[in-house]
Short mmCIF file of C-alpha atoms in Angstrom, two decimals:
data_model
loop_
_atom_site.label_atom_id
_atom_site.label_comp_id
_atom_site.label_asym_id
_atom_site.label_seq_id
_atom_site.Cartn_x
_atom_site.Cartn_y
_atom_site.Cartn_z
CA MET A 14 -11.89 5.14 23.52
CA PRO A 15 -8.84 7.11 22.20
CA PRO A 16 -7.66 10.13 24.19
CA ILE A 17 -9.20 13.50 23.37
CA SER A 18 -6.00 14.65 21.65
CA ALA A 19 -6.13 11.68 19.28
CA ARG A 20 -9.81 12.22 18.54
CA ILE A 21 -9.24 15.88 17.68
CA GLY A 22 -6.27 14.83 15.56
CA GLY A 23 -8.53 12.39 13.72
CA ILE A 24 -11.04 15.14 12.99
CA LEU A 25 -8.28 17.42 11.68
CA THR A 26 -7.02 14.62 9.46
CA ALA A 27 -10.48 14.16 7.95
CA LEU A 28 -10.78 17.92 7.40
CA ALA A 29 -7.40 17.87 5.64
CA LEU A 30 -8.90 15.51 3.06
CA LEU A 31 -11.69 18.00 2.39
CA ALA A 32 -9.11 20.77 1.96
CA THR A 33 -6.92 18.73 -0.37
CA VAL A 34 -9.55 17.64 -2.90
CA PRO A 35 -10.29 21.16 -4.29
CA HIS A 36 -6.56 21.67 -4.83
CA GLU A 37 -6.49 18.54 -7.01
CA TYR A 38 -9.04 20.28 -9.26
CA GLY A 39 -6.87 23.38 -9.62
CA ALA A 40 -8.54 25.50 -6.93
CA GLY A 41 -5.24 27.05 -5.85
CA GLN A 42 -2.38 26.46 -3.48
CA GLY A 43 -4.36 27.87 -0.57
CA PHE A 44 -6.31 24.66 -0.14
CA ALA A 45 -3.12 22.58 -0.03
CA ASP A 46 -1.66 25.00 2.51
CA ALA A 47 -4.80 24.73 4.65
CA ALA A 48 -4.57 20.94 4.54
CA ALA A 49 -0.91 21.12 5.57
CA VAL A 50 -1.74 23.35 8.54
CA LEU A 51 -4.53 21.01 9.67
CA LEU A 52 -2.25 18.01 9.43
CA VAL A 53 0.53 19.72 11.37
CA GLY A 54 -2.02 20.25 14.14
CA ALA A 55 -3.12 16.62 13.90
CA LEU A 56 0.50 15.47 13.96
CA ALA A 57 1.19 17.49 17.09
CA LEU A 58 -1.81 15.98 18.86
CA PHE A 59 -1.03 12.44 17.69
CA SER A 60 2.54 12.85 18.93
CA LEU A 61 1.31 13.23 22.51
CA THR A 62 0.53 9.50 22.62
CA ALA A 63 2.85 8.21 19.89
CA LYS A 64 5.56 5.60 20.29
CA LEU A 65 9.20 6.68 20.39
CA SER A 66 9.84 4.97 17.06
CA ARG A 67 7.34 7.36 15.43
CA LEU A 68 8.62 10.40 17.32
CA ALA A 69 12.09 9.70 15.95
CA PHE A 70 10.78 10.56 12.46
CA VAL A 71 9.32 13.81 13.80
CA ALA A 72 12.72 14.67 15.31
CA VAL A 73 14.43 14.02 11.98
CA GLY A 74 11.92 16.26 10.23
CA LEU A 75 12.52 19.10 12.69
CA ALA A 76 16.28 18.70 12.27
CA LEU A 77 15.89 19.00 8.50
CA VAL A 78 13.87 22.21 8.92
CA ALA A 79 16.67 23.65 11.09
CA TRP A 80 19.27 22.62 8.48
CA ALA A 81 17.24 24.20 5.69
CA ALA A 82 16.77 27.44 7.63
CA ALA A 83 20.51 27.67 8.25
CA ALA A 84 21.61 26.73 4.74
CA ARG A 85 19.07 28.10 2.24
CA ALA A 86 17.33 31.44 1.80
CA ASP A 87 14.18 29.86 0.32
CA TRP A 88 13.81 27.33 3.10
CA ALA A 89 10.30 28.47 4.09
CA GLN A 90 8.84 27.71 0.65
CA ALA A 91 10.64 24.37 0.54
CA THR A 92 9.26 23.49 3.98
CA LEU A 93 5.74 24.40 2.85
CA THR A 94 6.19 22.22 -0.24
CA ALA A 95 7.29 19.32 1.97
CA LEU A 96 4.27 19.85 4.23
CA THR A 97 2.04 19.79 1.17
CA ARG A 98 3.64 16.53 0.00
CA GLY A 99 3.06 14.94 3.40
CA GLY A 100 -0.50 16.30 3.43
CA PHE A 101 -1.19 14.80 0.01
CA VAL A 102 -0.08 11.35 1.22
CA ILE A 103 -2.28 11.53 4.31
CA ALA A 104 -5.29 12.86 2.40
CA LEU A 105 -5.09 9.86 0.07
CA PHE A 106 -4.60 7.52 3.03
CA THR A 107 -7.64 9.03 4.75
CA ALA A 108 -9.81 8.56 1.67
CA LEU A 109 -8.77 4.92 1.33
CA SER A 110 -9.21 4.32 5.06
CA ALA A 111 -12.80 5.54 4.78
CA LEU A 112 -13.57 2.80 2.26
CA ARG A 113 -11.68 0.22 4.30
CA SER A 114 -13.66 1.09 7.43
CA ALA A 115 -16.94 0.87 5.53
CA ALA A 116 -16.19 -2.38 3.70
CA ILE A 117 -14.56 -4.36 6.50
CA GLY A 118 -17.76 -4.17 8.57
CA SER A 119 -19.84 -5.73 5.80
CA GLN A 120 -20.96 -9.34 6.30
CA ALA A 121 -20.98 -9.83 2.52
CA ILE A 122 -17.29 -8.90 2.31
CA LEU A 123 -16.45 -11.21 5.23
CA ASP A 124 -18.27 -14.06 3.48
CA CYS A 125 -16.13 -13.48 0.38
CA GLY A 126 -13.01 -13.84 2.52
CA ARG A 127 -14.23 -17.03 4.20
CA PHE A 128 -15.04 -18.56 0.82
CA LEU A 129 -11.44 -17.99 -0.33
CA ALA A 130 -9.92 -19.29 2.91
CA ARG A 131 -11.90 -22.55 2.63
CA GLN A 132 -10.50 -23.53 -0.76
CA PRO A 133 -8.84 -26.99 -1.00
CA PRO A 134 -5.01 -27.32 -1.14
CA GLY A 135 -4.84 -27.68 -4.92
CA ARG A 136 -6.16 -24.18 -5.53
CA ARG A 137 -5.90 -22.50 -2.13
CA TYR A 138 -2.69 -20.59 -2.82
CA LEU A 139 -3.89 -19.08 -6.09
CA ALA A 140 -7.32 -18.34 -4.61
CA LEU A 141 -5.82 -16.48 -1.66
CA THR A 142 -3.30 -14.64 -3.84
CA LEU A 143 -6.03 -13.41 -6.17
CA GLY A 144 -8.23 -12.71 -3.15
CA GLY A 145 -5.42 -10.79 -1.45
CA HIS A 146 -5.04 -8.79 -4.66
CA LEU A 147 -8.74 -7.96 -4.97
CA PHE A 148 -9.19 -7.23 -1.26
CA GLY A 149 -5.96 -5.22 -1.28
CA LEU A 150 -7.38 -2.83 -3.85
CA ILE A 151 -10.11 -1.89 -1.39
CA LEU A 152 -8.73 -2.59 2.08
CA LEU A 153 -4.99 -1.90 1.52
CA TYR A 154 -2.99 -3.91 4.06
CA GLY A 155 -6.28 -4.44 5.89
CA SER A 156 -6.69 -7.28 3.38
CA ILE A 157 -3.87 -9.10 5.18
CA SER A 158 -5.51 -8.52 8.54
CA LEU A 159 -8.90 -9.77 7.26
CA LEU A 160 -7.83 -12.75 5.12
CA GLY A 161 -4.92 -13.59 7.41
CA SER A 162 -7.25 -13.77 10.41
CA LEU A 163 -9.61 -15.98 8.43
CA ALA A 164 -6.66 -18.19 7.46
CA ALA A 165 -5.65 -18.51 11.11
CA GLU A 166 -9.27 -19.29 11.97
CA SER A 167 -9.36 -21.97 9.26
CA THR A 168 -6.12 -23.67 10.33
CA ALA A 169 -6.85 -23.51 14.07
CA ARG A 170 -9.14 -26.53 13.73
CA GLU A 171 -6.30 -28.63 12.25
CA ALA A 172 -5.18 -31.23 14.81
CA ASN A 173 -1.83 -31.99 13.14
CA GLN A 174 0.55 -29.31 14.40
CA GLU A 175 3.03 -29.80 11.55
CA LEU A 176 0.32 -29.51 8.93
CA ARG A 177 -1.21 -26.51 10.68
CA ARG A 178 2.12 -24.65 10.73
CA HIS A 179 2.87 -25.23 7.04
CA ARG A 180 -0.68 -24.50 5.94
CA LEU A 181 -0.84 -21.22 7.87
CA ARG A 182 2.50 -20.06 6.45
CA ARG A 183 1.48 -20.82 2.87
CA MET A 184 -1.89 -19.13 3.29
CA LEU A 185 -0.37 -16.01 4.85
CA VAL A 186 2.31 -15.52 2.20
CA ALA A 187 -0.30 -16.08 -0.52
CA VAL A 188 -2.43 -13.25 0.87
CA GLN A 189 0.59 -11.01 1.42
CA ARG A 190 1.96 -11.52 -2.09
CA GLY A 191 -1.46 -10.88 -3.58
CA PHE A 192 -1.73 -7.60 -1.68
CA ALA A 193 1.82 -6.54 -2.60
CA SER A 194 1.17 -7.12 -6.30
CA THR A 195 -1.46 -4.32 -6.20
CA LEU A 196 1.36 -1.89 -5.44
CA CYS A 197 2.60 -2.32 -9.02
CA TRP A 198 -0.44 -0.80 -10.71
CA SER A 199 -3.37 0.21 -8.49
CA PRO A 200 -4.45 3.87 -8.82
CA MET A 201 -5.53 3.65 -5.18
CA ALA A 202 -2.10 2.58 -3.90
CA LEU A 203 0.26 5.03 -2.24
CA SER A 204 3.04 3.53 -4.35
CA MET A 205 1.47 4.78 -7.58
CA ALA A 206 0.45 8.16 -6.14
CA VAL A 207 3.90 8.95 -4.77
CA THR A 208 5.72 7.64 -7.84
CA LEU A 209 3.64 9.73 -10.24
CA SER A 210 4.31 12.80 -8.11
CA VAL A 211 8.12 12.47 -8.36
CA VAL A 212 8.61 11.14 -11.91
CA GLN A 213 8.31 14.02 -14.35
CA GLY A 214 6.10 13.33 -17.36
CA ALA A 215 4.59 10.09 -15.98
CA SER A 216 0.88 9.27 -16.01
CA TRP A 217 -1.21 6.38 -14.74
CA PRO A 218 -3.01 5.71 -18.06
CA GLY A 219 0.34 5.57 -19.82
CA ALA A 220 1.91 3.19 -17.30
CA VAL A 221 -0.92 0.95 -16.12
CA GLY A 222 -0.68 -1.61 -18.94
CA PHE A 223 3.00 -2.27 -18.29
CA CYS A 224 2.47 -2.24 -14.53
CA LEU A 225 -0.26 -4.87 -14.82
CA VAL A 226 2.31 -7.16 -16.42
CA SER A 227 4.55 -6.60 -13.36
CA SER A 228 1.66 -7.58 -11.12
CA ALA A 229 0.98 -10.72 -13.19
CA LEU A 230 4.65 -11.70 -12.97
CA MET A 231 4.59 -11.41 -9.18
CA ILE A 232 1.42 -13.49 -8.89
CA GLY A 233 2.64 -16.14 -11.34
CA ILE A 234 6.10 -16.51 -9.79
CA GLY A 235 4.61 -16.85 -6.32
CA TRP A 236 2.21 -19.57 -7.48
CA LEU A 237 5.03 -21.41 -9.28
CA LEU A 238 7.35 -21.34 -6.26
CA ASP A 239 4.57 -22.55 -3.97
CA ALA A 240 3.83 -25.43 -6.33
CA VAL A 241 7.50 -26.43 -6.72
CA PHE A 242 8.62 -26.07 -3.11
CA LYS A 243 5.78 -27.79 -1.29
CA PRO A 244 6.68 -28.84 2.26
CA ARG A 245 7.35 -32.52 2.87
CA LEU A 246 4.98 -33.80 5.53
CA SER A 247 5.60 -36.78 7.79
CA ALA A 248 2.03 -37.97 7.11
CA PRO A 249 -0.36 -37.25 4.20
CA PRO A 250 -2.98 -34.60 4.95
CA PRO A 251 -6.59 -35.74 5.41
CA PRO A 252 -9.02 -35.12 2.53
CA ARG A 253 -10.96 -31.86 2.63
CA ALA A 254 -14.39 -30.99 1.34
CA ILE A 255 -14.29 -29.01 -1.91
CA GLU A 256 -16.21 -25.77 -2.28
CA THR A 257 -18.73 -26.24 -5.08
CA ASP A 258 -20.23 -22.75 -5.10
CA ARG A 259 -19.67 -20.63 -8.17
CA TRP A 260 -16.84 -18.15 -7.71
CA LEU A 261 -18.48 -15.20 -9.43
CA VAL A 262 -21.58 -15.62 -7.32
CA ARG A 263 -19.70 -15.84 -4.01
CA LEU A 264 -17.33 -12.98 -4.85
CA ARG A 265 -19.97 -10.74 -6.40
CA PRO A 266 -20.12 -8.16 -3.54
CA LEU A 267 -16.36 -7.61 -3.73
CA LEU A 268 -16.31 -7.50 -7.54
CA VAL A 269 -19.20 -5.03 -7.66
CA LEU A 270 -17.49 -2.77 -5.13
CA LEU A 271 -14.26 -2.88 -7.13
CA ALA A 272 -16.05 -2.18 -10.40
CA VAL A 273 -17.80 0.85 -8.92
CA VAL A 274 -14.59 2.28 -7.42
CA VAL A 275 -12.21 1.66 -10.33
CA GLY A 276 -14.85 2.53 -12.94
CA GLY A 277 -15.79 5.71 -11.10
CA VAL A 278 -12.17 6.80 -10.75
CA PHE A 279 -11.42 6.19 -14.41
CA ALA A 280 -14.64 7.87 -15.59
CA LEU A 281 -14.00 10.97 -13.49
CA HIS A 282 -10.41 11.13 -14.72
CA LEU A 283 -11.53 11.01 -18.35
CA ALA A 284 -14.44 13.41 -17.87
CA THR A 285 -12.62 16.14 -15.95
CA GLY A 286 -8.94 15.62 -16.71
CA VAL A 287 -8.16 15.63 -12.98
CA ALA A 288 -5.20 13.48 -11.98
CA VAL A 289 -6.01 9.90 -11.05
CA THR A 290 -5.06 10.55 -7.42
CA GLY A 291 -7.51 13.46 -7.32
CA ALA A 292 -10.21 11.23 -8.77
CA VAL A 293 -9.45 8.60 -6.13
CA MET A 294 -9.77 11.15 -3.32
CA THR A 295 -13.13 12.21 -4.75
CA VAL A 296 -14.73 8.89 -5.67
CA VAL A 297 -13.56 6.66 -2.83
CA PRO A 298 -15.13 8.60 0.09
CA LEU A 299 -18.39 8.87 -1.90
CA VAL A 300 -18.43 5.12 -2.52
CA ALA A 301 -17.70 4.54 1.18
CA MET A 302 -20.72 6.65 2.13
CA GLY A 303 -22.87 4.84 -0.43
CA TRP A 304 -21.72 1.49 0.96
CA LEU A 305 -22.64 2.60 4.48
CA LEU A 306 -26.12 3.55 3.27
CA ILE A 307 -26.84 0.04 1.98
CA LEU A 308 -25.70 -1.65 5.20
CA PRO A 309 -28.39 -2.42 7.82
CA PRO A 310 -29.17 0.91 9.53
CA LEU A 311 -28.96 1.66 13.22
CA PRO A 312 -32.02 2.90 15.14
CA GLY A 313 -32.92 6.35 13.85
CA GLY A 314 -32.80 5.71 10.11
CA ARG A 315 -30.18 5.65 7.40
CA ALA A 316 -29.31 9.35 7.54
CA ALA A 317 -28.63 9.17 11.27
CA THR A 318 -26.66 5.95 10.75
CA LEU A 319 -24.49 7.60 8.08
CA GLY A 320 -23.81 10.59 10.33
CA ALA A 321 -22.93 8.36 13.26
CA ARG A 322 -20.56 6.20 11.23
CA ILE A 323 -18.83 9.20 9.66
CA GLY A 324 -18.34 10.63 13.15
CA GLN A 325 -17.00 7.29 14.34
CA PHE A 326 -14.55 7.22 11.45
CA ALA A 327 -13.25 10.72 12.19
CA THR A 328 -13.03 10.33 15.95
CA ARG A 329 -12.17 6.66 16.45
CA ASP A 330 -10.88 4.99 13.29
CA LEU A 331 -8.49 7.75 12.21
CA ALA A 332 -7.34 8.16 15.80
CA GLY A 333 -6.50 4.45 15.78
CA TYR A 334 -4.31 5.01 12.73
CA ARG A 335 -2.31 7.77 14.40
CA GLY A 336 0.95 5.79 14.31
CA GLU A 337 0.59 5.14 10.58
CA ILE A 338 -0.40 8.78 9.94
CA ILE A 339 2.72 10.09 11.68
CA LEU A 340 4.93 7.67 9.79
CA LEU A 341 3.38 8.33 6.38
CA PHE A 342 3.28 12.09 6.80
CA MET A 343 6.87 12.29 7.98
CA ALA A 344 8.05 9.94 5.23
CA GLY A 345 6.63 12.28 2.59
CA PHE A 346 7.88 15.37 4.42
CA ILE A 347 11.41 14.07 5.05
CA GLY A 348 11.72 12.76 1.51
CA SER A 349 10.69 16.09 -0.03
CA LEU A 350 12.75 18.35 2.23
CA GLY A 351 15.69 15.94 2.30
CA SER A 352 15.91 15.80 -1.50
CA TYR A 353 15.69 19.64 -1.61
CA LEU A 354 18.75 19.83 0.65
CA LEU A 355 20.70 17.03 -1.03
CA VAL A 356 20.22 17.95 -4.70
CA PRO A 357 22.80 20.79 -4.66
CA VAL A 358 25.17 18.65 -2.60
CA MET A 359 24.92 15.83 -5.11
CA ALA A 360 25.35 18.25 -8.01
CA ALA A 361 28.54 19.66 -6.49
CA HIS A 362 30.13 16.55 -5.01
CA GLY A 363 28.22 13.51 -6.26
CA PRO A 364 29.01 11.27 -9.23
CA ASP A 365 28.23 12.46 -12.74
CA PRO A 366 25.00 10.66 -13.77
CA SER A 367 25.81 11.08 -17.45
CA VAL A 368 28.55 8.45 -17.21
CA VAL A 369 26.14 5.83 -15.80
CA PRO A 370 24.25 3.75 -18.42
CA PRO A 371 20.54 4.68 -18.26
CA LEU A 372 19.45 1.06 -18.04
CA LEU A 373 21.60 0.66 -14.95
CA PHE A 374 19.52 3.39 -13.25
CA LEU A 375 16.34 1.44 -13.98
CA ALA A 376 17.76 -1.85 -12.72
CA ALA A 377 19.06 -0.13 -9.58
CA LEU A 378 15.62 1.33 -8.81
CA VAL A 379 14.06 -2.15 -8.73
CA TRP A 380 16.54 -3.27 -6.07
CA ALA A 381 17.23 -0.04 -4.15
CA ILE A 382 13.76 0.23 -2.60
CA PRO A 383 13.63 -3.28 -1.06
CA LEU A 384 17.26 -3.01 0.04
CA THR A 385 16.70 0.31 1.84
CA GLY A 386 13.59 -1.25 3.35
CA GLN A 387 15.82 -3.70 5.19
CA ILE A 388 17.41 -0.83 7.14
CA GLY A 389 14.12 0.79 8.12
CA MET A 390 13.53 3.21 5.25
CA ASN A 391 9.84 3.39 4.40
CA PRO A 392 9.23 3.12 0.61
CA ILE A 393 7.57 6.55 0.63
CA LEU A 394 10.71 8.00 2.17
CA ALA A 395 13.03 6.09 -0.14
CA VAL A 396 11.21 7.13 -3.32
CA SER A 397 10.61 10.75 -2.23
CA LEU A 398 14.26 11.11 -1.23
CA LEU A 399 16.15 9.16 -3.90
CA VAL A 400 14.23 9.77 -7.14
CA PRO A 401 14.48 13.60 -7.04
CA LEU A 402 18.26 13.22 -6.75
CA LEU A 403 18.28 11.70 -10.24
CA PRO A 404 18.13 13.83 -13.40
CA ALA A 405 14.80 14.03 -15.19
CA PRO A 406 13.94 10.88 -17.20
CA GLU A 407 14.39 12.64 -20.55
CA THR A 408 17.83 13.83 -19.46
CA LEU A 409 18.78 10.23 -18.72
CA GLY A 410 17.29 9.04 -21.99
CA ILE A 411 14.66 6.98 -20.13
CA HIS A 412 10.94 7.02 -20.80
CA PRO A 413 9.03 8.11 -17.66
CA THR A 414 6.81 5.02 -17.87
CA ALA A 415 9.83 2.71 -17.61
CA MET A 416 10.86 4.53 -14.43
CA VAL A 417 7.34 4.12 -12.97
CA VAL A 418 7.43 0.38 -13.71
CA ALA A 419 10.82 0.08 -11.99
CA ILE A 420 9.84 2.04 -8.88
CA THR A 421 6.46 0.39 -8.30
CA GLY A 422 7.99 -3.06 -8.86
CA GLY A 423 10.67 -2.40 -6.26
CA TRP A 424 8.02 -1.00 -3.90
CA ALA A 425 6.01 -4.23 -4.24
CA ILE A 426 9.05 -6.36 -3.42
CA SER A 427 9.67 -4.22 -0.34
CA GLY A 428 6.06 -4.85 0.71
CA ASN A 429 6.93 -8.55 0.91
CA THR A 430 10.33 -8.34 2.57
CA SER A 431 10.88 -5.22 4.67
CA PRO A 432 10.40 -6.05 8.37
CA PHE A 433 9.40 -2.42 8.94
CA THR A 434 6.34 -2.39 6.65
CA ALA A 435 2.83 -2.96 7.97
CA SER A 436 2.25 -5.92 5.65
CA VAL A 437 5.27 -7.90 6.87
CA LEU A 438 4.61 -6.98 10.50
CA LEU A 439 1.03 -8.24 10.19
CA VAL A 440 2.06 -11.50 8.54
CA GLY A 441 4.70 -12.13 11.21
CA LYS A 442 2.19 -11.46 13.98
CA LEU A 443 -0.46 -13.74 12.48
CA GLY A 444 2.12 -16.46 11.79
CA GLY A 445 3.71 -16.28 15.24
CA VAL A 446 7.19 -15.37 13.93
CA GLU A 447 9.42 -12.30 13.93
CA ALA A 448 8.81 -9.80 11.12
CA ARG A 449 12.34 -10.28 9.79
CA HIS A 450 11.74 -14.04 9.65
CA ALA A 451 8.47 -13.51 7.75
CA GLY A 452 10.19 -11.15 5.32
CA ALA A 453 13.55 -12.83 4.71
CA ARG A 454 12.86 -16.53 5.35
CA TRP A 455 9.34 -16.79 4.00
CA ASN A 456 9.82 -14.43 1.07
CA GLY A 457 13.56 -14.32 0.44
CA LEU A 458 13.63 -16.66 -2.57
CA TYR A 459 10.44 -15.08 -3.87
CA ALA A 460 12.02 -11.61 -3.67
CA LEU A 461 15.10 -12.74 -5.59
CA ALA A 462 12.99 -14.42 -8.29
CA THR A 463 10.56 -11.52 -8.70
CA GLY A 464 13.38 -8.98 -8.53
CA ALA A 465 15.19 -10.72 -11.40
CA ALA A 466 11.99 -11.03 -13.45
CA LEU A 467 10.96 -7.41 -12.85
CA THR A 468 14.44 -6.14 -13.69
CA LEU A 469 14.28 -7.95 -17.03
CA TRP A 470 10.75 -6.67 -17.63
CA VAL A 471 11.76 -3.07 -16.89
CA LEU A 472 14.61 -3.31 -19.37
CA ILE A 473 12.20 -4.70 -21.98
CA VAL A 474 9.79 -1.81 -21.32
CA ALA A 475 12.63 0.68 -21.72
CA ALA A 476 13.55 -0.90 -25.06
CA LEU A 477 9.94 -0.88 -26.27
CA LEU A 478 9.47 2.77 -25.38
#
């Protein structure tokens, strides 16, 4: 049971989601301000039991507030804007966590994962990559925890230690790369939400087609590298039974859930004109509640079961995410307030962006995010801090969509390589290696290959637009 401070913080975080959604429909800044206040309270309570690595981000945020108060007359409004940005990130995270908590307890979803993990060597990598992609749309990096655990469970019965080690590594990176490829295009990914909020003139409907190509490139390159660089074993592996069940039948629960979520988000976006992120924050919690209603009820009936599980989510699940909530909130806050302070400094003393070729900006964005991830900069922080320092896309002569493709592609590469991201940390833990080993050794060549391909694709998009 989490401490009382964490449980209250979890409740405040859930309430912040309810305060944020009306703002997405144009209900006024007051709702965003209320959400920010609730999350500041949650952050304070979470900090009572947080690790020092998370408290360091809080200290940086407080230092930026002091700098802003000393240097700028409008610092209070800028601080409120930064709080709103952090609140927006956490409200979206809370909505997605609600669906993850509902889906991960479903036996049907677990059976889908086991079906993918039991695929034979000839199609296992592609099956797990596609599975990691589909599960990642719903479970976020929880897809790595679920499918990775099933992979470890599957390989634990392998008597040959050499074969077990290689098989586990290949299965884990397949799942991880599948999840990371969702960061290129998914309307439910923080990468897309944050990118659309900082790139002026960008929209998800306008960018999604090009971003899907980025995702396909990442999946295809990973499959090709796995096929070409197969490990050399000292003895041939024993034959394995082949799954004969039909894929669409076995994966139907996951596919139906995805269709309902993505279809609902897109329909609400078209019907109301609300931003895709606002539609996500509306549809996803409703789908989560609907999913809970179709699960076997607890004693007392379905209504009592729904109430109990919502309470459990607010008091236990969100409290368990307190480290992630602090990190994500502070990343959005520091990025927003930091860029506010640095923009005039860059304008007065920085290089003249007009002398830099526009295409060089796009290429640099693909590589800057994974490179800063190697030194501990969360992608939310990197994008929120660096992109506002650049002139508007039209000033640079760049279409906003091309910039979205570049940023989300770099974000996806960082999700495979940065030893400070949850995805790489999970893969390293499940594989029994250090996070830096899982990021650099297991995915180093993959990152170089996908980085080169995505850079070329971004330049093609810029030329087409």
